[in-house]
Amino acid sequence: MAQDAPRPDATPKASHYVNGAYREDEAGAPIPVVYPATGEELTRVHAATPAVIDAALAAAAAAGPVWAAMTGAERGRILRRAADILRERNRELSTLETLDTGKPLQETLVADAASGADALEYFGGLAAGIAGQHFQLADGDWAYTIREPLGVCVGIGAWNYPTQIACWKAAPALACGNTMVFKPSETTPLCALKLAEILTEAGAPPGVFNVVQGMGEVGAQLVGDDRVAKVSLTGSVPTGRRVYAAAAEGMKHVTMELGGKSPILVFADADIDDAVSAAINGNFYSSGQICSNGTRVFVEEPVREEFLAKLSARLSGVVMGDPLDETVNFGPMVSERQMQIVQGYIEKGRAEGARLVAGGGRVDRAGFYLEPTVFADVTDDMTIAREEIFGPVMSVFSFATEEEGLARANATEFGLSAAVFTRDLARGHRVAAGLRAGTCWINQYNLTPIEMPFGGVKMSGVGRENSRAALEHYSQEKTVYVGMGAVDAPF
Ligand code: NDP
């Protein structure tokens, strides 16, 4: 059984990774790393001191010209080598991800280092093809553009997908010739250090990818530094507002991957079993700690009770337990604090009159476990219908017409994702066109292959990760006008 396998030592060689090597500075505030399944402290890291922050930024700035001078093909080869190493070490990295986040090994074996490897492979493959444009102009003149890196990029991560977030930011940034200083969430500091180690092993020069630990204030110091050209944040909307404003002070480029309150519209003609599967994936995978989750499930009235009955029956398939046991398919919340936040929302749902169909309680065991929770008869004005919960709490609504369903689905400040379930081809595309979200799925949910752009509209963010679109967000075009004839002047 997987739980009998020896657990890898989670203690990193040091807290930070700067200029191609681990680095420690015990003067920084200690940050405990807690295993969410038991509440035990696995290890500690230290927050970056100003000296460490400065060293990381200096290393990234110094490495920039070296890295950018390499050909795209050379950089791409290193990224693809790193992808291979991630895949070779998938089990070890997945186990570390599970220790860091509490997500079941059943998930991390397929969703984290694997997704990170996809990003490094994809952008590694594109690196040699990054190119500018050519314009033929009047009188034989012409112009061309050079697609240049931005410089030092800062990546700041949330705690739900620490490996994937680091890779989704590092891969396009490095492919374009930028260097990066990455700050993981202080809740999950371990996985990004492994990525740094692997990039070095794959041949990335020192300073190309650095990791510094710390709370939001370390992130704020990075964002405010004059050496930084671009900030890519994955986090909540309130943090996004602060970071975007700070970046604007220095006219820095930004990518903001923020929160959501995404709708899933289930029409009466849909395959209800598929819709239930999608709602389960979109609310309970990673114990609901996914930005793009479809936490507002709108079910057309005639099939609402069928949907709820099938959903309730499927919840008996939840296997809760030690996430390192590969038969477990539902793990704890990442932290006691996050568990308490979600419990607060469940209480509000009850108090505001939503009907509790399933779950609602803390599980009687060590660690930060909450039951998968379903509320029905939720109205649009309830707190659980409006605010991002970031936990295993699904709200089910009903609607009567396509127009009504679409209008209510869009009545949110967020716009990360959305889905429609129907067998009517025309309606599927019509509703997808009307949904105000960065990603819409028809008869599917939460699949985010690297080829597809991913990002939000409205308060859910700015810019796109993944796909060729990400290259635009980590580079800029310099225009060169070439005069081929005499220069005219009025006098
Ligand atoms: P937070 O917004 O609390 O934190 C995100 C990161 O920003 C953390 O590393 C945090 O540091 C850091 N930070 C906080 N304040 C500042 C600041 N002033 N300047 C610079 N950095 C700062 O998000 P969570 O970690 O709680 O993650 C959950 C949120 O992330 C949810 O809203 C979720 O929807 C969103 N998310 C979005 C995704 C997307 O792609 N759209 C994907 C995954 C999650 P620290 O926490 O260490 O103090």
XYZ file of C-alpha atoms and ligand atoms in Angstrom:
539
model
C 0.000 0.000 0.000
C 1.210 3.434 -0.828
C 0.937 4.678 2.757
C 3.521 2.109 3.840
C 6.081 3.462 1.383
C 8.787 5.546 3.086
C 7.878 9.197 3.061
C 10.577 11.433 1.519
C 12.272 13.889 3.820
C 10.444 17.150 3.209
C 13.208 19.262 4.730
C 14.768 21.346 1.953
C 18.520 21.875 1.861
C 17.870 25.545 2.673
C 15.007 28.032 2.524
C 15.916 29.852 -0.671
C 17.487 29.157 -4.043
C 19.642 31.996 -5.323
C 22.129 32.153 -8.176
C 22.080 28.428 -8.844
C 22.473 27.253 -5.238
C 20.557 26.810 -1.997
C 20.929 29.686 0.410
C 19.981 30.107 4.041
C 19.584 33.130 6.259
C 18.246 32.169 9.654
C 17.723 35.825 10.531
C 14.468 35.600 8.531
C 11.233 34.841 10.415
C 10.650 31.074 10.708
C 7.783 29.681 8.635
C 6.471 26.283 9.785
C 5.566 23.798 7.039
C 2.551 21.832 8.247
C 1.275 18.530 6.804
C -2.435 19.275 6.374
C -3.468 15.648 6.849
C -2.168 15.520 10.424
C -1.374 19.061 11.491
C 2.209 17.989 12.250
C 5.062 20.363 11.506
C 7.203 18.737 8.808
C 9.956 21.300 8.684
C 10.601 25.031 8.751
C 11.881 27.562 6.297
C 12.848 31.176 6.927
C 11.367 34.244 5.284
C 13.783 36.066 3.018
C 15.680 38.903 4.651
C 16.391 42.058 2.617
C 19.872 40.618 1.925
C 18.390 37.468 0.370
C 15.842 39.434 -1.665
C 18.598 41.690 -2.954
C 20.846 38.739 -3.808
C 18.041 37.016 -5.733
C 17.183 40.110 -7.740
C 20.865 40.854 -8.398
C 21.409 37.269 -9.576
C 18.376 37.430 -11.872
C 19.500 40.797 -13.275
C 23.050 39.552 -13.878
C 21.879 36.314 -15.507
C 19.525 38.145 -17.867
C 22.003 39.147 -20.606
C 23.654 35.701 -20.553
C 20.339 33.864 -20.819
C 18.856 36.227 -23.409
C 21.981 35.935 -25.577
C 21.484 32.190 -25.908
C 19.428 31.128 -28.907
C 15.832 30.133 -28.371
C 16.802 26.623 -29.410
C 19.421 26.457 -26.643
C 17.044 27.769 -23.995
C 14.332 25.435 -25.232
C 16.622 22.420 -24.956
C 17.230 23.224 -21.274
C 13.517 23.626 -20.579
C 12.721 20.335 -22.303
C 15.480 18.610 -20.327
C 13.875 19.985 -17.150
C 10.518 18.589 -18.325
C 12.113 15.148 -18.708
C 13.579 15.324 -15.191
C 10.199 16.330 -13.735
C 8.610 13.315 -15.415
C 11.384 10.952 -14.280
C 10.996 12.173 -10.700
C 7.209 12.422 -10.838
C 6.518 10.139 -7.866
C 8.979 11.888 -5.560
C 7.768 15.342 -6.639
C 4.118 14.306 -6.338
C 4.719 13.011 -2.834
C 6.332 16.307 -1.885
C 3.386 18.180 -3.411
C 1.054 16.049 -1.286
C 3.054 16.812 1.858
C 3.098 20.522 0.996
C -0.609 20.845 0.141
C -2.435 17.781 1.536
C -3.864 16.979 -1.911
C -4.291 13.232 -2.493
C -1.357 11.467 -4.131
C -3.951 10.046 -6.535
C -4.289 13.635 -7.833
C -0.741 14.900 -7.539
C 0.659 11.941 -9.500
C -1.228 13.157 -12.577
C -1.891 16.872 -12.094
C 1.127 18.713 -10.716
C 4.678 17.831 -11.783
C 3.004 16.326 -14.869
C 1.337 19.627 -15.735
C 4.565 21.491 -14.942
C 6.460 19.194 -17.305
C 3.877 19.856 -20.016
C 4.506 23.598 -19.659
C 8.306 23.276 -19.783
C 8.092 20.954 -22.789
C 5.580 23.134 -24.632
C 7.393 26.446 -24.136
C 10.740 24.724 -24.631
C 9.460 23.654 -28.030
C 8.236 27.144 -28.901
C 11.391 28.978 -27.779
C 13.260 28.615 -31.072
C 10.260 29.948 -32.982
C 9.873 33.237 -31.096
C 10.210 35.852 -33.800
C 9.384 39.401 -34.786
C 7.626 40.737 -37.880
C 8.589 42.328 -41.181
C 6.829 45.262 -42.904
C 7.535 46.453 -46.423
C 7.095 50.267 -46.555
C 7.036 53.099 -49.089
C 10.052 53.887 -51.298
C 11.819 50.639 -50.519
C 12.005 51.381 -46.817
C 11.108 48.571 -44.503
C 10.743 47.797 -40.844
C 11.127 44.794 -38.661
C 10.474 43.999 -35.045
C 12.615 42.129 -32.581
C 10.715 40.211 -29.919
C 12.748 40.930 -26.791
C 12.511 39.608 -23.257
C 11.173 41.995 -20.614
C 13.977 41.388 -18.111
C 13.623 40.286 -14.504
C 10.176 38.804 -13.855
C 8.689 38.213 -10.429
C 6.372 35.233 -9.992
C 4.160 35.040 -6.898
C 2.202 31.883 -6.231
C -0.909 30.710 -4.398
C -0.789 27.546 -2.277
C -3.094 25.209 -4.166
C -0.805 24.165 -7.055
C 2.734 25.124 -5.981
C 4.590 23.111 -8.651
C 2.202 23.870 -11.482
C 2.024 27.598 -10.754
C 5.836 27.901 -10.635
C 6.143 26.026 -13.953
C 3.301 27.880 -15.686
C 5.119 31.138 -14.924
C 8.745 30.056 -15.318
C 8.349 28.150 -18.603
C 7.079 30.986 -20.845
C 9.189 33.586 -19.013
C 12.408 31.619 -19.484
C 11.534 30.589 -23.049
C 11.385 34.288 -23.973
C 14.807 34.960 -22.402
C 13.658 36.503 -19.122
C 14.923 35.525 -15.702
C 12.709 35.038 -12.652
C 12.519 35.438 -8.901
C 9.657 33.304 -7.623
C 7.982 33.631 -4.241
C 5.794 30.676 -3.295
C 2.914 31.050 -0.871
C 4.253 30.785 2.648
C 1.767 27.925 3.185
C 3.469 25.711 0.556
C 7.137 26.681 0.257
C 8.720 23.351 -0.728
C 7.875 22.501 -4.342
C 9.262 25.573 -6.123
C 12.690 24.848 -4.591
C 12.683 21.496 -6.391
C 11.896 23.198 -9.682
C 14.880 25.522 -9.157
C 17.119 22.542 -8.439
C 15.874 20.730 -11.557
C 16.354 23.742 -13.829
C 19.972 23.965 -12.653
C 20.436 20.235 -13.256
C 18.964 20.711 -16.748
C 21.582 23.357 -17.534
C 19.984 26.710 -16.713
C 22.774 29.185 -15.834
C 22.914 30.433 -12.216
C 20.419 33.225 -11.500
C 17.960 32.331 -14.258
C 15.375 30.995 -11.784
C 15.534 31.934 -8.109
C 13.188 31.173 -5.214
C 12.749 33.285 -2.093
C 10.370 32.468 0.736
C 8.192 34.794 2.718
C 4.810 36.261 3.399
C 3.062 38.930 1.365
C 5.555 41.591 2.496
C 8.407 39.764 0.731
C 6.227 39.689 -2.393
C 5.584 43.405 -2.004
C 9.316 44.144 -1.765
C 9.931 42.185 -4.952
C 7.106 43.931 -6.802
C 8.363 47.371 -5.751
C 11.978 46.847 -6.822
C 13.204 48.925 -9.773
C 15.079 45.975 -11.273
C 11.790 44.167 -11.918
C 10.083 44.501 -15.312
C 7.096 42.186 -14.881
C 4.986 40.671 -12.136
C 2.880 37.552 -12.543
C 0.615 36.804 -9.591
C -1.643 33.860 -8.894
C -3.786 34.754 -5.916
C -6.980 36.290 -4.664
C -8.682 39.396 -6.041
C -7.804 41.594 -3.012
C -4.111 40.673 -3.328
C -4.331 41.162 -7.084
C -5.611 44.694 -6.596
C -2.702 45.557 -4.297
C -0.045 43.968 -6.490
C -1.437 45.467 -9.713
C -1.441 48.937 -8.129
C 2.120 48.537 -6.853
C 3.300 47.318 -10.263
C 1.603 50.287 -11.936
C 3.800 52.659 -9.912
C 6.793 51.345 -11.847
C 4.841 50.889 -15.126
C 5.570 47.162 -14.909
C 3.920 44.494 -17.012
C 1.512 42.239 -15.147
C -0.276 38.945 -15.433
C -3.000 38.519 -12.810
C -4.484 35.038 -12.318
C -7.078 35.669 -9.650
C -10.139 34.120 -8.079
C -13.486 33.063 -9.440
C -17.091 32.125 -8.709
C -17.691 30.243 -11.891
C -21.055 28.972 -13.157
C -21.959 25.593 -14.631
C -25.257 25.699 -16.570
C -26.982 22.320 -16.818
C -29.868 22.184 -19.304
C -32.611 19.578 -19.124
C -31.414 17.895 -22.323
C -27.876 17.364 -20.959
C -26.326 14.050 -20.063
C -27.029 14.440 -16.347
C -24.421 11.866 -15.295
C -21.741 13.842 -17.134
C -22.991 17.085 -15.607
C -22.826 15.532 -12.139
C -19.276 14.306 -12.828
C -18.299 17.797 -13.943
C -19.838 19.361 -10.846
C -17.934 16.883 -8.652
C -14.642 17.603 -10.433
C -15.361 21.313 -10.405
C -16.105 21.485 -6.680
C -14.357 18.667 -4.856
C -11.106 17.957 -6.716
C -8.260 19.277 -4.538
C -10.919 19.639 -1.825
C -12.382 22.518 -3.789
C -9.213 24.623 -3.677
C -9.142 25.489 -7.385
C -9.549 28.987 -8.799
C -11.609 27.907 -11.809
C -14.071 25.768 -9.859
C -17.710 25.794 -10.947
C -19.115 26.615 -7.532
C -22.440 27.952 -8.833
C -24.274 25.078 -10.486
C -27.429 26.279 -12.279
C -29.715 23.352 -13.101
C -32.767 23.742 -15.338
C -35.875 23.199 -13.203
C -37.206 19.943 -14.733
C -33.961 18.066 -13.929
C -33.000 19.720 -10.647
C -34.177 16.879 -8.376
C -32.661 14.234 -10.672
C -29.372 16.134 -10.597
C -29.408 16.422 -6.784
C -30.344 12.762 -6.306
C -27.567 11.557 -8.611
C -25.082 13.931 -6.982
C -25.974 12.730 -3.472
C -25.607 9.112 -4.549
C -22.183 9.774 -6.031
C -20.927 11.354 -2.808
C -20.894 7.894 -1.245
C -17.832 7.310 -3.440
C -15.745 9.783 -1.442
C -12.713 8.077 0.101
C -11.243 10.318 2.772
C -8.014 9.529 4.551
C -4.245 9.864 4.430
C -3.570 11.596 1.104
C -0.428 9.471 0.670
C -2.688 6.415 0.348
C -3.397 6.211 -3.361
C -6.930 4.935 -2.817
C -7.861 8.206 -1.082
C -9.657 10.622 -3.396
C -10.498 13.457 -1.015
C -7.951 15.188 1.197
C -7.834 17.934 3.811
C -7.879 21.687 3.400
C -4.416 23.187 3.063
C -4.391 24.816 6.503
C -6.366 25.280 9.670
C -6.972 28.891 8.671
C -8.426 27.958 5.286
C -10.578 25.298 6.943
C -11.948 27.916 9.355
C -12.683 30.342 6.496
C -14.663 27.648 4.684
C -16.488 26.619 7.878
C -17.511 30.262 8.266
C -19.059 30.203 4.773
C -20.916 26.959 5.519
C -22.384 28.603 8.629
C -23.419 31.642 6.576
C -25.086 29.374 4.007
C -27.125 27.740 6.755
C -27.949 31.043 8.461
C -29.064 32.679 5.200
C -31.493 29.842 4.465
C -29.792 27.585 1.925
C -30.809 23.902 2.167
C -27.920 21.655 3.201
C -28.088 18.562 1.002
C -24.775 16.944 1.927
C -21.800 17.413 4.252
C -21.425 20.653 6.141
C -19.211 19.421 8.956
C -15.619 19.028 10.012
C -14.439 15.433 9.908
C -13.601 13.867 13.248
C -9.939 13.086 12.655
C -6.577 14.825 12.869
C -5.820 17.325 10.121
C -7.951 19.911 8.393
C -10.711 17.800 6.845
C -14.111 19.140 5.838
C -16.881 17.069 4.299
C -17.785 17.707 0.679
C -20.728 20.046 1.082
C -23.711 20.719 -1.176
C -26.292 23.465 -0.688
C -29.513 23.578 -2.726
C -32.173 26.302 -2.922
C -29.395 28.869 -2.981
C -30.466 32.350 -4.049
C -28.261 34.778 -5.939
C -28.009 37.266 -3.068
C -26.671 34.801 -0.477
C -23.067 35.198 0.622
C -22.195 31.666 -0.547
C -23.525 32.574 -3.999
C -21.448 35.729 -4.308
C -18.074 35.226 -2.631
C -15.254 32.869 -3.543
C -15.117 30.191 -0.819
C -12.094 28.171 -2.003
C -13.189 24.954 -0.362
C -15.456 21.948 -0.997
C -18.762 23.823 -1.039
C -21.118 23.543 -4.036
C -24.157 25.765 -4.423
C -27.001 24.476 -6.602
C -29.523 26.892 -8.105
C -32.371 26.299 -10.509
C -33.429 28.294 -13.550
C -36.323 28.310 -16.000
C -35.062 29.712 -19.303
C -31.776 29.989 -21.181
C -31.937 33.769 -21.017
C -32.474 33.745 -17.261
C -29.746 31.158 -16.662
C -27.226 33.092 -18.722
C -28.027 36.427 -17.091
C -27.701 34.983 -13.580
C -24.512 33.087 -14.485
C -22.972 36.395 -15.596
C -24.187 38.391 -12.589
C -20.872 38.238 -10.724
C -17.804 40.427 -10.434
C -15.668 37.394 -11.362
C -15.103 35.964 -14.839
C -12.576 33.164 -14.709
C -14.425 30.145 -16.078
C -17.862 28.807 -17.015
C -19.499 25.766 -18.534
C -22.649 24.683 -20.302
C -24.056 21.152 -20.401
C -26.510 20.452 -23.210
C -26.962 18.085 -26.135
C -28.185 20.996 -28.283
C -25.175 21.981 -30.369
C -26.448 25.441 -31.245
C -27.352 26.220 -27.657
C -23.961 25.044 -26.427
C -22.135 27.520 -28.645
C -24.709 30.297 -28.121
C -24.403 30.068 -24.346
C -20.584 29.803 -24.492
C -20.587 32.986 -26.593
C -22.748 34.755 -24.017
C -20.835 33.691 -20.916
C -18.456 36.366 -19.670
C -15.495 34.240 -18.680
C -11.910 33.628 -19.796
C -12.502 29.903 -20.364
C -15.801 28.204 -21.244
C -16.270 24.466 -21.460
C -19.066 22.762 -23.381
C -19.910 19.365 -21.842
C -16.632 19.262 -19.891
C -15.086 21.020 -16.925
C -11.753 22.239 -15.543
C -9.488 20.672 -18.141
C -6.675 23.136 -18.869
C -4.222 21.611 -21.353
C -1.142 23.737 -21.926
C -2.094 24.513 -25.556
C -5.150 26.517 -24.406
C -4.976 30.118 -23.162
C -6.012 30.370 -19.516
C -6.972 33.516 -17.621
C -9.818 35.670 -16.444
C -12.001 38.594 -17.431
C -13.548 41.180 -15.093
C -12.075 40.917 -11.571
C -10.628 37.470 -12.266
C -7.560 38.838 -13.900
C -5.467 40.343 -16.633
C -3.417 38.517 -19.249
C -3.256 34.863 -20.203
C -1.117 31.964 -19.109
C -0.324 28.915 -21.258
C -0.590 28.678 -25.058
C 1.237 30.947 -27.494
C -0.613 33.861 -25.883
C 1.662 33.648 -22.833
C 4.672 34.528 -25.002
C 3.092 37.915 -25.691
C 2.902 38.545 -21.965
C 6.582 37.780 -21.355
C 8.101 39.712 -24.248
C 7.817 42.980 -26.104
C 8.456 44.065 -29.667
C 11.130 46.557 -30.539
C 10.484 48.210 -33.906
C 13.365 48.967 -36.249
C 12.668 51.261 -39.236
C 15.186 50.863 -42.053
C 15.550 53.877 -44.354
C 16.813 52.840 -47.789
C 16.857 56.235 -49.527
C 17.576 59.911 -48.953
C 16.157 61.655 -45.876
C 13.653 64.416 -46.806
C 13.543 67.552 -44.616
C 11.457 70.788 -44.975
C 14.505 73.034 -44.853
P -3.458 35.260 -1.706
O -3.984 36.314 -2.597
O -3.677 35.359 -0.257
O -1.868 35.143 -1.908
C -1.278 34.929 -3.173
C 0.212 35.205 -3.081
O 0.423 36.616 -2.992
C 0.880 34.597 -1.853
O 2.167 34.143 -2.204
C 0.925 35.772 -0.920
O 1.898 35.632 0.093
C 1.253 36.899 -1.883
N 0.943 38.236 -1.411
C 0.018 38.621 -0.492
N 0.024 39.973 -0.359
C 0.953 40.454 -1.218
C 1.421 41.768 -1.552
N 0.921 42.876 -1.009
N 2.396 41.893 -2.486
C 2.912 40.786 -3.087
N 2.523 39.524 -2.808
C 1.546 39.350 -1.893
O -4.010 33.891 -2.304
P -3.955 32.431 -1.672
O -2.529 32.009 -1.540
O -4.844 32.387 -0.485
O -4.586 31.573 -2.863
C -5.948 31.460 -3.095
C -6.403 32.441 -4.165
O -5.647 32.249 -5.355
C -7.853 32.244 -4.541
O -8.491 33.480 -4.683
C -7.752 31.557 -5.896
O -8.869 31.735 -6.696
C -6.526 32.179 -6.469
N -5.981 31.338 -7.522
C -6.100 31.747 -8.822
C -5.652 30.933 -9.861
C -5.738 31.378 -11.291
O -4.978 30.875 -12.104
N -6.613 32.295 -11.666
C -5.093 29.601 -9.592
C -4.985 29.294 -8.192
C -5.447 30.132 -7.199
P 1.553 34.790 1.437
O 0.250 34.082 1.251
O 2.691 33.869 1.532
O 1.481 35.800 2.533
